[in-house]
mmCIF file of C-alpha atoms in Angstrom:
data_model
loop_
_atom_site.group_PDB
_atom_site.id
_atom_site.type_symbol
_atom_site.label_atom_id
_atom_site.label_comp_id
_atom_site.label_asym_id
_atom_site.label_seq_id
_atom_site.Cartn_x
_atom_site.Cartn_y
_atom_site.Cartn_z
ATOM 1 C CA MET A 1 -14.520 13.364 -15.193
ATOM 2 C CA LEU A 2 -14.948 12.686 -11.467
ATOM 3 C CA TYR A 3 -11.662 14.182 -10.289
ATOM 4 C CA ASP A 4 -10.863 17.863 -10.366
ATOM 5 C CA PHE A 5 -8.346 18.458 -13.132
ATOM 6 C CA ARG A 6 -4.807 17.471 -12.276
ATOM 7 C CA SER A 7 -1.770 16.100 -14.050
ATOM 8 C CA PHE A 8 -1.016 12.784 -12.356
ATOM 9 C CA VAL A 9 2.600 11.864 -11.767
ATOM 10 C CA ASN A 10 4.578 8.625 -11.588
ATOM 11 C CA PRO A 11 7.976 7.955 -10.004
ATOM 12 C CA GLY A 12 10.598 9.880 -11.918
ATOM 13 C CA LYS A 13 12.810 6.849 -12.520
ATOM 14 C CA TYR A 14 12.466 3.061 -12.583
ATOM 15 C CA ALA A 15 15.192 0.413 -12.464
ATOM 16 C CA PHE A 16 13.841 -3.071 -13.239
ATOM 17 C CA GLY A 17 15.567 -6.446 -13.447
ATOM 18 C CA LYS A 18 17.584 -9.106 -11.680
ATOM 19 C CA GLY A 19 20.507 -7.651 -9.754
ATOM 20 C CA SER A 20 19.180 -4.085 -9.855
ATOM 21 C CA ILE A 21 19.708 -3.652 -6.120
ATOM 22 C CA ASN A 22 23.463 -3.976 -6.669
ATOM 23 C CA HIS A 23 23.348 -0.493 -8.227
ATOM 24 C CA LEU A 24 21.520 1.154 -5.305
ATOM 25 C CA GLY A 25 24.720 2.840 -4.091
ATOM 26 C CA GLU A 26 25.217 4.510 -7.470
ATOM 27 C CA LEU A 27 21.691 5.934 -7.369
ATOM 28 C CA ILE A 28 22.163 7.264 -3.844
ATOM 29 C CA ASP A 29 25.540 8.865 -4.630
ATOM 30 C CA LYS A 30 24.004 10.818 -7.513
ATOM 31 C CA GLN A 31 21.871 12.729 -5.009
ATOM 32 C CA LYS A 32 24.669 13.631 -2.597
ATOM 33 C CA ASN A 33 26.466 16.939 -2.439
ATOM 34 C CA GLU A 34 29.022 18.490 -0.099
ATOM 35 C CA LYS A 35 26.337 19.630 2.340
ATOM 36 C CA ASN A 36 23.764 16.833 2.073
ATOM 37 C CA ASN A 37 26.042 13.812 2.031
ATOM 38 C CA TRP A 38 24.274 11.158 4.089
ATOM 39 C CA SER A 39 21.224 8.923 3.738
ATOM 40 C CA VAL A 40 18.403 7.416 5.758
ATOM 41 C CA PHE A 41 17.522 3.741 5.278
ATOM 42 C CA ILE A 42 14.036 2.733 6.434
ATOM 43 C CA ILE A 43 14.063 -1.071 6.416
ATOM 44 C CA ASP A 44 11.640 -3.845 7.387
ATOM 45 C CA ASN A 45 13.182 -5.438 10.489
ATOM 46 C CA TYR A 46 12.544 -8.858 8.926
ATOM 47 C CA PHE A 47 15.798 -8.290 7.040
ATOM 48 C CA SER A 48 17.959 -7.592 10.094
ATOM 49 C CA GLY A 49 20.837 -10.058 9.937
ATOM 50 C CA LYS A 50 19.584 -11.474 6.620
ATOM 51 C CA PRO A 51 21.700 -11.798 3.427
ATOM 52 C CA LEU A 52 19.920 -8.823 1.842
ATOM 53 C CA MET A 53 21.760 -6.482 4.220
ATOM 54 C CA SER A 54 25.041 -7.239 2.467
ATOM 55 C CA LYS A 55 23.605 -5.448 -0.564
ATOM 56 C CA ILE A 56 22.589 -2.297 1.336
ATOM 57 C CA PRO A 57 25.217 0.431 0.708
ATOM 58 C CA SER A 58 24.981 2.167 4.081
ATOM 59 C CA THR A 59 27.943 4.017 5.595
ATOM 60 C CA GLU A 60 28.828 5.039 9.153
ATOM 61 C CA ASP A 61 27.368 8.486 8.478
ATOM 62 C CA ASP A 62 23.972 7.094 7.528
ATOM 63 C CA LEU A 63 20.941 6.434 9.725
ATOM 64 C CA ILE A 64 19.125 3.077 9.625
ATOM 65 C CA ILE A 65 15.576 2.946 10.986
ATOM 66 C CA TRP A 66 14.170 -0.557 11.463
ATOM 67 C CA ILE A 67 10.426 -0.901 10.920
ATOM 68 C CA ASP A 68 8.126 -3.310 12.757
ATOM 69 C CA THR A 69 5.627 -4.219 10.039
ATOM 70 C CA SER A 70 3.304 -6.252 12.254
ATOM 71 C CA GLU A 71 1.049 -3.186 12.434
ATOM 72 C CA GLU A 72 -0.101 -0.601 9.931
ATOM 73 C CA PRO A 73 1.921 2.647 9.568
ATOM 74 C CA LYS A 74 1.055 5.149 12.290
ATOM 75 C CA THR A 75 1.263 8.942 12.311
ATOM 76 C CA THR A 76 2.899 8.838 15.755
ATOM 77 C CA PHE A 77 5.789 6.752 14.420
ATOM 78 C CA VAL A 78 6.146 8.985 11.363
ATOM 79 C CA ASN A 79 6.598 11.922 13.733
ATOM 80 C CA SER A 80 9.182 10.091 15.869
ATOM 81 C CA TYR A 81 11.170 8.908 12.839
ATOM 82 C CA ARG A 82 11.180 12.468 11.507
ATOM 83 C CA ASP A 83 12.563 13.661 14.834
ATOM 84 C CA LEU A 84 15.309 11.001 14.733
ATOM 85 C CA ILE A 85 16.397 12.216 11.310
ATOM 86 C CA LEU A 86 16.458 15.886 12.281
ATOM 87 C CA ALA A 87 18.505 15.052 15.384
ATOM 88 C CA HIS A 88 21.007 12.907 13.452
ATOM 89 C CA ASP A 89 22.716 15.734 11.556
ATOM 90 C CA SER A 90 22.383 19.494 11.247
ATOM 91 C CA ASN A 91 22.082 19.060 7.477
ATOM 92 C CA LEU A 92 19.254 17.184 5.802
ATOM 93 C CA PRO A 93 19.882 13.763 4.244
ATOM 94 C CA ALA A 94 20.384 13.498 0.504
ATOM 95 C CA THR A 95 18.048 10.514 0.221
ATOM 96 C CA ILE A 96 15.569 8.408 2.131
ATOM 97 C CA VAL A 97 15.543 4.767 1.019
ATOM 98 C CA GLY A 98 12.570 2.555 1.888
ATOM 99 C CA ILE A 99 13.275 -1.192 1.684
ATOM 100 C CA GLY A 100 10.358 -3.513 2.364
ATOM 101 C CA GLY A 101 6.677 -3.932 1.603
ATOM 102 C CA GLY A 102 3.832 -1.433 1.561
ATOM 103 C CA THR A 103 4.154 -0.511 5.246
ATOM 104 C CA THR A 104 7.866 0.264 4.981
ATOM 105 C CA MET A 105 7.509 2.167 1.698
ATOM 106 C CA ASP A 106 4.617 4.235 3.071
ATOM 107 C CA TYR A 107 6.765 5.133 6.079
ATOM 108 C CA ALA A 108 9.605 6.196 3.772
ATOM 109 C CA LYS A 109 7.278 8.326 1.665
ATOM 110 C CA ALA A 110 5.602 9.965 4.662
ATOM 111 C CA VAL A 111 8.791 10.558 6.658
ATOM 112 C CA GLY A 112 10.489 12.078 3.607
ATOM 113 C CA LEU A 113 7.695 14.648 3.452
ATOM 114 C CA MET A 114 7.514 15.388 7.169
ATOM 115 C CA VAL A 115 11.221 16.282 7.297
ATOM 116 C CA THR A 116 10.426 19.334 5.166
ATOM 117 C CA ASN A 117 6.863 20.036 6.358
ATOM 118 C CA PRO A 118 6.782 20.977 10.057
ATOM 119 C CA GLY A 119 3.913 19.744 12.197
ATOM 120 C CA ASP A 120 2.041 16.608 13.162
ATOM 121 C CA SER A 121 1.709 14.134 10.295
ATOM 122 C CA ALA A 122 -1.924 13.511 11.362
ATOM 123 C CA ASP A 123 -2.688 17.068 10.228
ATOM 124 C CA PHE A 124 -1.615 16.137 6.703
ATOM 125 C CA GLN A 125 -3.907 13.127 6.290
ATOM 126 C CA GLY A 126 -5.933 14.104 3.247
ATOM 127 C CA LEU A 127 -5.560 15.406 -0.283
ATOM 128 C CA ASP A 128 -2.980 18.042 -1.255
ATOM 129 C CA LEU A 129 -2.258 19.275 2.273
ATOM 130 C CA ILE A 130 1.536 18.999 1.874
ATOM 131 C CA LYS A 131 3.134 22.311 0.890
ATOM 132 C CA ASN A 132 6.822 21.493 0.434
ATOM 133 C CA GLU A 133 8.570 18.838 -1.628
ATOM 134 C CA GLY A 134 10.182 16.168 0.524
ATOM 135 C CA ILE A 135 13.583 14.461 0.609
ATOM 136 C CA TYR A 136 14.543 12.498 -2.518
ATOM 137 C CA THR A 137 12.971 9.088 -1.877
ATOM 138 C CA ILE A 138 13.997 5.736 -3.347
ATOM 139 C CA CYS A 139 11.760 2.702 -2.775
ATOM 140 C CA VAL A 140 12.921 -0.907 -3.043
ATOM 141 C CA PRO A 141 9.897 -3.237 -2.816
ATOM 142 C CA THR A 142 10.637 -6.644 -1.292
ATOM 143 C CA VAL A 143 7.120 -8.006 -1.834
ATOM 144 C CA SER A 144 4.698 -7.296 -4.670
ATOM 145 C CA GLY A 145 1.090 -6.212 -4.744
ATOM 146 C CA THR A 146 0.416 -3.126 -2.652
ATOM 147 C CA GLY A 147 1.315 -0.651 -5.394
ATOM 148 C CA ALA A 148 2.795 1.620 -2.708
ATOM 149 C CA GLU A 149 5.944 1.975 -4.794
ATOM 150 C CA VAL A 150 4.059 3.967 -7.456
ATOM 151 C CA SER A 151 1.184 5.373 -5.409
ATOM 152 C CA MET A 152 0.623 9.048 -4.636
ATOM 153 C CA THR A 153 -0.657 7.999 -1.191
ATOM 154 C CA ALA A 154 1.149 7.106 2.022
ATOM 155 C CA VAL A 155 -1.584 5.366 4.016
ATOM 156 C CA LEU A 156 -1.394 6.091 7.760
ATOM 157 C CA SER A 157 -3.448 5.263 10.831
ATOM 158 C CA GLY A 158 -3.832 8.348 12.970
ATOM 159 C CA PRO A 159 -5.458 8.945 16.339
ATOM 160 C CA GLU A 160 -8.873 9.362 14.721
ATOM 161 C CA LYS A 161 -8.754 7.839 11.245
ATOM 162 C CA LYS A 162 -6.920 5.750 8.702
ATOM 163 C CA LEU A 163 -6.293 8.008 5.731
ATOM 164 C CA GLY A 164 -3.408 8.700 3.413
ATOM 165 C CA ILE A 165 -1.156 11.667 2.953
ATOM 166 C CA LYS A 166 -1.991 12.112 -0.716
ATOM 167 C CA CYS A 167 -0.394 14.533 -3.147
ATOM 168 C CA ASP A 168 2.010 14.674 -6.076
ATOM 169 C CA TYR A 169 4.964 14.978 -3.689
ATOM 170 C CA THR A 170 4.160 11.590 -2.075
ATOM 171 C CA ILE A 171 5.259 9.707 -5.192
ATOM 172 C CA PRO A 172 8.758 8.176 -4.768
ATOM 173 C CA ASN A 173 11.400 9.823 -6.902
ATOM 174 C CA GLU A 174 12.919 6.487 -7.886
ATOM 175 C CA VAL A 175 12.045 2.787 -7.579
ATOM 176 C CA VAL A 176 14.363 -0.215 -7.783
ATOM 177 C CA PHE A 177 12.619 -3.451 -8.814
ATOM 178 C CA ASP A 178 14.722 -6.569 -8.283
ATOM 179 C CA PRO A 179 12.689 -9.812 -8.442
ATOM 180 C CA GLU A 180 15.528 -11.818 -6.903
ATOM 181 C CA ILE A 181 14.960 -10.215 -3.493
ATOM 182 C CA LEU A 182 11.376 -11.527 -3.379
ATOM 183 C CA ALA A 183 12.514 -15.147 -3.049
ATOM 184 C CA SER A 184 12.222 -15.272 0.758
ATOM 185 C CA VAL A 185 8.614 -14.052 0.969
ATOM 186 C CA PRO A 186 6.494 -16.704 2.773
ATOM 187 C CA THR A 187 3.591 -18.267 0.838
ATOM 188 C CA ASN A 188 0.815 -16.702 2.914
ATOM 189 C CA GLN A 189 2.344 -13.210 2.814
ATOM 190 C CA ARG A 190 2.941 -13.506 -0.933
ATOM 191 C CA PHE A 191 -0.716 -14.461 -1.417
ATOM 192 C CA TYR A 192 -2.156 -11.729 0.846
ATOM 193 C CA THR A 193 -0.108 -9.017 -0.839
ATOM 194 C CA GLY A 194 -0.820 -10.346 -4.324
ATOM 195 C CA MET A 195 -4.538 -10.364 -3.521
ATOM 196 C CA ASP A 196 -4.332 -6.754 -2.361
ATOM 197 C CA CYS A 197 -3.363 -5.989 -5.953
ATOM 198 C CA TYR A 198 -6.052 -8.258 -7.411
ATOM 199 C CA ILE A 199 -8.752 -6.813 -5.147
ATOM 200 C CA HIS A 200 -8.074 -3.131 -5.742
ATOM 201 C CA ASN A 201 -8.063 -3.857 -9.455
ATOM 202 C CA ALA A 202 -11.470 -5.546 -9.065
ATOM 203 C CA GLU A 203 -12.760 -2.502 -7.190
ATOM 204 C CA SER A 204 -11.432 -0.176 -9.881
ATOM 205 C CA LEU A 205 -12.901 -2.177 -12.760
ATOM 206 C CA ASN A 206 -16.322 -2.473 -11.120
ATOM 207 C CA GLY A 207 -16.388 1.105 -9.882
ATOM 208 C CA THR A 208 -18.244 4.133 -11.176
ATOM 209 C CA TRP A 209 -15.061 6.237 -11.301
ATOM 210 C CA ILE A 210 -13.264 4.016 -13.782
ATOM 211 C CA THR A 211 -11.544 5.720 -16.711
ATOM 212 C CA GLU A 212 -10.033 4.185 -19.830
ATOM 213 C CA MET A 213 -6.586 4.851 -18.367
ATOM 214 C CA GLY A 214 -7.460 3.170 -15.074
ATOM 215 C CA LYS A 215 -9.144 0.314 -16.911
ATOM 216 C CA ALA A 216 -6.080 -0.379 -19.043
ATOM 217 C CA PHE A 217 -3.793 -0.568 -16.006
ATOM 218 C CA ALA A 218 -6.210 -2.670 -13.931
ATOM 219 C CA GLU A 219 -7.004 -5.152 -16.693
ATOM 220 C CA LYS A 220 -3.340 -5.852 -17.435
ATOM 221 C CA SER A 221 -2.515 -6.043 -13.750
ATOM 222 C CA ASN A 222 -5.225 -8.615 -13.066
ATOM 223 C CA GLU A 223 -4.247 -10.594 -16.144
ATOM 224 C CA LEU A 224 -0.793 -10.970 -14.574
ATOM 225 C CA CYS A 225 -2.226 -11.731 -11.117
ATOM 226 C CA LYS A 226 -4.271 -14.578 -12.567
ATOM 227 C CA GLU A 227 -1.320 -15.913 -14.555
ATOM 228 C CA VAL A 228 0.638 -16.167 -11.316
ATOM 229 C CA PHE A 229 -1.990 -17.324 -8.826
ATOM 230 C CA LEU A 230 -3.956 -19.665 -11.100
ATOM 231 C CA ASN A 231 -0.738 -21.465 -12.043
ATOM 232 C CA LYS A 232 0.880 -23.143 -9.047
ATOM 233 C CA ASP A 233 3.758 -24.565 -11.079
ATOM 234 C CA MET A 234 5.083 -21.320 -12.556
ATOM 235 C CA ASP A 235 8.797 -20.748 -11.990
ATOM 236 C CA ARG A 236 9.106 -18.582 -8.875
ATOM 237 C CA LEU A 237 11.443 -15.979 -10.375
ATOM 238 C CA VAL A 238 9.225 -15.612 -13.447
ATOM 239 C CA ALA A 239 6.182 -15.308 -11.197
ATOM 240 C CA ASP A 240 7.881 -12.653 -9.046
ATOM 241 C CA GLU A 241 8.815 -10.619 -12.123
ATOM 242 C CA LYS A 242 5.207 -10.766 -13.299
ATOM 243 C CA MET A 243 3.889 -9.720 -9.908
ATOM 244 C CA MET A 244 6.277 -6.784 -9.768
ATOM 245 C CA VAL A 245 4.768 -5.551 -13.030
ATOM 246 C CA ALA A 246 1.249 -6.329 -11.784
ATOM 247 C CA SER A 247 1.926 -4.222 -8.699
ATOM 248 C CA ILE A 248 3.145 -1.285 -10.794
ATOM 249 C CA MET A 249 0.110 -1.489 -13.054
ATOM 250 C CA GLY A 250 -2.276 -1.985 -10.146
ATOM 251 C CA GLY A 251 -0.880 0.980 -8.260
ATOM 252 C CA ASN A 252 -1.383 3.117 -11.331
ATOM 253 C CA SER A 253 -4.928 1.811 -11.801
ATOM 254 C CA ILE A 254 -6.099 3.364 -8.555
ATOM 255 C CA THR A 255 -4.403 6.648 -9.423
ATOM 256 C CA TYR A 256 -6.775 6.844 -12.376
ATOM 257 C CA ALA A 257 -9.740 5.202 -10.638
ATOM 258 C CA GLN A 258 -10.532 4.337 -7.000
ATOM 259 C CA VAL A 259 -10.967 1.427 -4.593
ATOM 260 C CA GLY A 260 -14.337 0.335 -3.200
ATOM 261 C CA VAL A 261 -16.224 -1.813 -0.698
ATOM 262 C CA CYS A 262 -13.365 -4.090 0.357
ATOM 263 C CA HIS A 263 -10.859 -1.362 1.126
ATOM 264 C CA ALA A 264 -13.445 0.708 2.986
ATOM 265 C CA LEU A 265 -14.196 -2.214 5.290
ATOM 266 C CA SER A 266 -10.560 -3.277 5.661
ATOM 267 C CA TYR A 267 -9.744 0.210 6.955
ATOM 268 C CA GLY A 268 -12.266 -0.418 9.762
ATOM 269 C CA LEU A 269 -10.512 -3.669 10.671
ATOM 270 C CA ALA A 270 -7.134 -1.929 10.604
ATOM 271 C CA VAL A 271 -8.060 0.958 12.872
ATOM 272 C CA VAL A 272 -9.980 -1.015 15.508
ATOM 273 C CA LEU A 273 -8.417 -4.509 15.418
ATOM 274 C CA LYS A 274 -4.995 -3.555 13.981
ATOM 275 C CA VAL A 275 -5.370 -6.085 11.145
ATOM 276 C CA HIS A 276 -2.625 -5.776 8.551
ATOM 277 C CA HIS A 277 -3.762 -4.436 5.186
ATOM 278 C CA GLY A 278 -3.135 -7.432 2.907
ATOM 279 C CA VAL A 279 -4.694 -10.062 5.153
ATOM 280 C CA GLY A 280 -7.462 -7.607 6.072
ATOM 281 C CA ASN A 281 -8.460 -7.245 2.446
ATOM 282 C CA CYS A 282 -8.616 -11.029 2.091
ATOM 283 C CA ILE A 283 -10.746 -11.360 5.255
ATOM 284 C CA VAL A 284 -13.170 -8.766 3.898
ATOM 285 C CA PHE A 285 -13.240 -9.990 0.301
ATOM 286 C CA ASN A 286 -14.103 -13.442 1.631
ATOM 287 C CA GLN A 287 -17.532 -11.939 2.488
ATOM 288 C CA LEU A 288 -18.138 -9.895 -0.688
ATOM 289 C CA GLU A 289 -19.514 -12.403 -3.188
ATOM 290 C CA LYS A 290 -22.640 -10.242 -3.505
ATOM 291 C CA TYR A 291 -20.659 -7.200 -4.647
ATOM 292 C CA TYR A 292 -17.911 -8.767 -6.767
ATOM 293 C CA PRO A 293 -19.279 -12.204 -7.813
ATOM 294 C CA ASN A 294 -16.908 -12.969 -10.701
ATOM 295 C CA GLU A 295 -13.783 -11.804 -8.919
ATOM 296 C CA TYR A 296 -14.879 -13.560 -5.706
ATOM 297 C CA LYS A 297 -15.054 -16.865 -7.606
ATOM 298 C CA GLU A 298 -11.525 -16.381 -9.004
ATOM 299 C CA PHE A 299 -10.269 -15.299 -5.574
ATOM 300 C CA LYS A 300 -11.528 -18.532 -4.018
ATOM 301 C CA GLU A 301 -9.961 -20.587 -6.826
ATOM 302 C CA MET A 302 -6.596 -18.918 -6.204
ATOM 303 C CA GLN A 303 -6.886 -19.416 -2.451
ATOM 304 C CA THR A 304 -7.664 -23.120 -2.873
ATOM 305 C CA LEU A 305 -4.883 -23.673 -5.396
ATOM 306 C CA HIS A 306 -2.233 -22.187 -3.102
ATOM 307 C CA GLY A 307 -3.597 -23.727 0.095
ATOM 308 C CA VAL A 308 -3.763 -20.422 1.932
ATOM 309 C CA THR A 309 -5.957 -20.083 5.010
ATOM 310 C CA ILE A 310 -7.886 -16.850 5.399
ATOM 311 C CA PRO A 311 -8.545 -16.019 9.068
ATOM 312 C CA GLU A 312 -12.168 -16.246 10.185
ATOM 313 C CA GLY A 313 -13.967 -15.291 13.371
ATOM 314 C CA ILE A 314 -11.738 -12.315 14.132
ATOM 315 C CA THR A 315 -14.745 -10.143 15.080
ATOM 316 C CA LYS A 316 -16.442 -12.865 17.142
ATOM 317 C CA GLU A 317 -15.371 -11.356 20.476
ATOM 318 C CA CYS A 318 -15.888 -7.733 19.431
ATOM 319 C CA THR A 319 -18.138 -5.581 21.553
ATOM 320 C CA GLU A 320 -20.956 -3.568 20.009
ATOM 321 C CA THR A 321 -18.855 -0.469 20.630
ATOM 322 C CA GLU A 322 -15.947 -1.918 18.648
ATOM 323 C CA LEU A 323 -18.234 -2.954 15.807
ATOM 324 C CA ASP A 324 -19.730 0.530 15.755
ATOM 325 C CA GLN A 325 -16.239 2.035 15.627
ATOM 326 C CA MET A 326 -15.375 -0.134 12.620
ATOM 327 C CA VAL A 327 -18.570 0.946 10.913
ATOM 328 C CA GLU A 328 -17.856 4.633 11.505
ATOM 329 C CA VAL A 329 -14.290 4.374 10.177
ATOM 330 C CA SER A 330 -15.546 2.638 7.036
ATOM 331 C CA TRP A 331 -18.588 4.890 6.575
ATOM 332 C CA ALA A 332 -16.411 7.991 6.631
ATOM 333 C CA LEU A 333 -14.587 6.867 3.454
ATOM 334 C CA GLU A 334 -17.181 8.459 1.219
ATOM 335 C CA HIS A 335 -14.989 8.467 -1.897
ATOM 336 C CA MET A 336 -14.714 4.673 -1.789
ATOM 337 C CA TRP A 337 -18.466 4.179 -1.413
ATOM 338 C CA ASN A 338 -19.074 6.751 -4.142
ATOM 339 C CA ASN A 339 -16.850 4.759 -6.485
ATOM 340 C CA ALA A 340 -18.558 1.489 -5.541
ATOM 341 C CA PHE A 341 -22.152 2.659 -5.941
ATOM 342 C CA GLY A 342 -22.205 6.189 -7.400
ATOM 343 C CA PRO A 343 -23.144 9.573 -5.880
ATOM 344 C CA GLU A 344 -26.303 8.146 -4.293
ATOM 345 C CA TRP A 345 -24.331 5.411 -2.552
ATOM 346 C CA GLU A 346 -26.297 5.732 0.698
ATOM 347 C CA LYS A 347 -29.286 4.180 -1.106
ATOM 348 C CA HIS A 348 -27.238 1.016 -1.691
ATOM 349 C CA ILE A 349 -25.430 0.482 1.610
ATOM 350 C CA THR A 350 -26.364 1.262 5.217
ATOM 351 C CA LYS A 351 -24.493 1.209 8.493
ATOM 352 C CA ASP A 352 -26.516 -1.831 9.560
ATOM 353 C CA MET A 353 -25.477 -3.679 6.394
ATOM 354 C CA ILE A 354 -21.840 -2.832 7.044
ATOM 355 C CA LYS A 355 -22.139 -4.000 10.650
ATOM 356 C CA ASP A 356 -23.621 -7.314 9.503
ATOM 357 C CA LEU A 357 -20.651 -7.800 7.154
ATOM 358 C CA PHE A 358 -18.218 -7.178 10.008
ATOM 359 C CA ARG A 359 -20.053 -9.712 12.175
ATOM 360 C CA LYS A 360 -19.475 -12.387 9.506
ATOM 361 C CA MET A 361 -15.708 -11.830 9.642
#
């Protein structure tokens, strides 16, 4: 067993099915009491003025925080959102509701913890550094693949590193899965996020930390990913339901296993070039045929079938200093390299090899 002993947790409650979001108000009201009788909604600003907002049960007492998802979640914003919440009312909110993709849900998870854990969120980047349980958090994913809705990690970019706040308390208390609200996701974004799921499953299944539990989740998740992305004619609602399940299973796979080469390198792109996680993983995986040959072949088949363009040449204008920074960010993620190659991982990958991979991107 490669982890220290721990009892892993999942979200306490799931609601799955068409129209589930119509019951969000009921779930929020269950958490309210006379003292804590208001809520915080953390919402992807893509939905501002969109039909989805008619389904959001906010009241005049509630606080809505709009999230710009063009960049990865940042510790500085987590701190500022926490301060907004504490200034909004002398009593704490009953719930924090995150509505959006991985970025928005990670903000909801992290902010919910920082409301009850004083300090700079950058100081909590790591494993089991959170001391107090956070605000009751409900996540409503509007795109499928990141696994953030079931993950014990809220991934944040801080002043020095990209690393998650990771502990049992980070898990959302409740998740609402409604495939009907995925209908407006653009083709490219749907592909990038779906491939995030496919890729971290590939890293889990090919990793040295894989367990039978992680294997079961990852295999089923990738079976669903391939059903969806190797079949262009599948009914969209059916496909979205399948990808919601794939995302749940994929998120659980990395709880019981670990990611690898692709995620380590994509973190370097995120910190230095501010590349968004889903597209960053695709940019990196496009160069990893050597490490994941079978999955690379399927990845390219899915890309071709859906006509999605993966950006190239994004590091062409990078200075040597920037390339070195990307290498250092990636190199520091020892647990990912350990999973990819084993405890003697430094015999299999060098900083020069990583730099050469970045140059090809």
